[in-house]
Coordinates of C-alpha atoms in Angstrom, one line a residue:
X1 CA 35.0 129.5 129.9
X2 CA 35.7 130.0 126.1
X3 CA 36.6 126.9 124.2
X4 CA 40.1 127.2 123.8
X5 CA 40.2 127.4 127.7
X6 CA 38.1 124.0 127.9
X7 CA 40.3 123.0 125.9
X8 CA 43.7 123.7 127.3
X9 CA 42.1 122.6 131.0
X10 CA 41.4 119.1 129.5
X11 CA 44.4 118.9 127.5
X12 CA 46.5 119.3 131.2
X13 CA 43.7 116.7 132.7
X14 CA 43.2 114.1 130.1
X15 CA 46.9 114.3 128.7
X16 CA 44.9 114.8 124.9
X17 CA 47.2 114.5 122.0
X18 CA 47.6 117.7 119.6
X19 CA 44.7 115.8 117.1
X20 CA 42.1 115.2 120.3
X21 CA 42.6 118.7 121.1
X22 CA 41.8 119.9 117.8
X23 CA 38.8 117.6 117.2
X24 CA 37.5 118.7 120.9
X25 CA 37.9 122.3 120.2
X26 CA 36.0 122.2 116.7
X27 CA 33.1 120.1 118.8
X28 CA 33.5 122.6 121.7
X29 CA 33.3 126.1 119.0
X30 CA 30.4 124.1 117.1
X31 CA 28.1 124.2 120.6
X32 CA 29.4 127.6 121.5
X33 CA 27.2 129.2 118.3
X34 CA 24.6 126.7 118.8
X35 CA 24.0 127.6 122.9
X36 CA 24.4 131.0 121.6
X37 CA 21.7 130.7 119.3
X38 CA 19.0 129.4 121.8
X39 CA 19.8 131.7 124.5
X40 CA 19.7 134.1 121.6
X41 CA 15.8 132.7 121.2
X42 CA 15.0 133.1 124.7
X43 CA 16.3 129.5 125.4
X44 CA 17.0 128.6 129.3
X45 CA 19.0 125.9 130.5
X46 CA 16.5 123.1 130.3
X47 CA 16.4 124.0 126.1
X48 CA 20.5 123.4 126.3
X49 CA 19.7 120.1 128.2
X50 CA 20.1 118.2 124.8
X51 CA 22.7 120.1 123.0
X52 CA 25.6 119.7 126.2
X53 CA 24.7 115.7 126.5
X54 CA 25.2 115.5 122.7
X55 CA 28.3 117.7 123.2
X56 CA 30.0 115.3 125.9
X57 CA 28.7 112.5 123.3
X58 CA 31.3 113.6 120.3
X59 CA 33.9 114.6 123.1
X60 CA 33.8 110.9 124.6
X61 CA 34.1 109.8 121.3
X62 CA 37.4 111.5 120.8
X63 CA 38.8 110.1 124.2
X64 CA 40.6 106.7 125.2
X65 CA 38.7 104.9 127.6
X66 CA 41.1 106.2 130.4
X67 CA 40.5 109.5 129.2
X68 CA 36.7 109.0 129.4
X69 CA 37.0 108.1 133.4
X70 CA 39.0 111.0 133.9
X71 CA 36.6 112.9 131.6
X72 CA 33.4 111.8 133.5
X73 CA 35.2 112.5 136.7
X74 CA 35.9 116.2 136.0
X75 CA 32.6 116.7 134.3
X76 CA 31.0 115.2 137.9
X77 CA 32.9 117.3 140.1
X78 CA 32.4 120.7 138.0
X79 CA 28.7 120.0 138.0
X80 CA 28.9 119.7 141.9
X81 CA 31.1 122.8 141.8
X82 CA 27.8 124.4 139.8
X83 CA 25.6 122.7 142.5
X84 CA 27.1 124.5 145.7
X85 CA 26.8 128.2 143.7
X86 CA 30.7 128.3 143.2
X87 CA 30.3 127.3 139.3
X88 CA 30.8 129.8 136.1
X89 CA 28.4 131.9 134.2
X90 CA 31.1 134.8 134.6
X91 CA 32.3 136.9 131.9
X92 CA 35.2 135.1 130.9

């Protein structure tokens, strides 16, 4: 999922305003190269580990704290998504 799709998924979820979108995006693009980077050097997912926890960091930071329930709550249920096989890695 690129990060304008992130984006416009959480924007429908969370109810973000136009400047919470744009702060998220930039946060969401910023990873994007860096992930890139370390799968780029061989990286697996245990190398990422640190770089999507700081991620949902700076996006919890942007949020309300009703957002951040709702936030948590979608980040739980898409990693149980991930859990049962059903979860991305396409080519989106």
């Amino acid at each position: 999922m690129s990060p304008e799709d992130r984006v416009a998924a959480m924007k429908t979820n969370l109810k973000l305003t136009d400047d919470q979108s744009t702060k998220i995006l930039a946060i969401y693009k910023e990873s994007a190269v860096k992930r890139d980077s370390i799968r780029n050097a061989g990286g697996d997912r245990e190398a990422m580990r640190p770089l999507m926890q700081a991620t949902n960091e700076k996006v919890m930071a942007v949020l309300t704290d009703e957002q951040k329930v709702a936030y948590k709550k979608m980040m739980d249920e898409m990693r149980a998504r991930m859990q049962q096989g059903a979860g991305g890695g396409g080519n989106n």
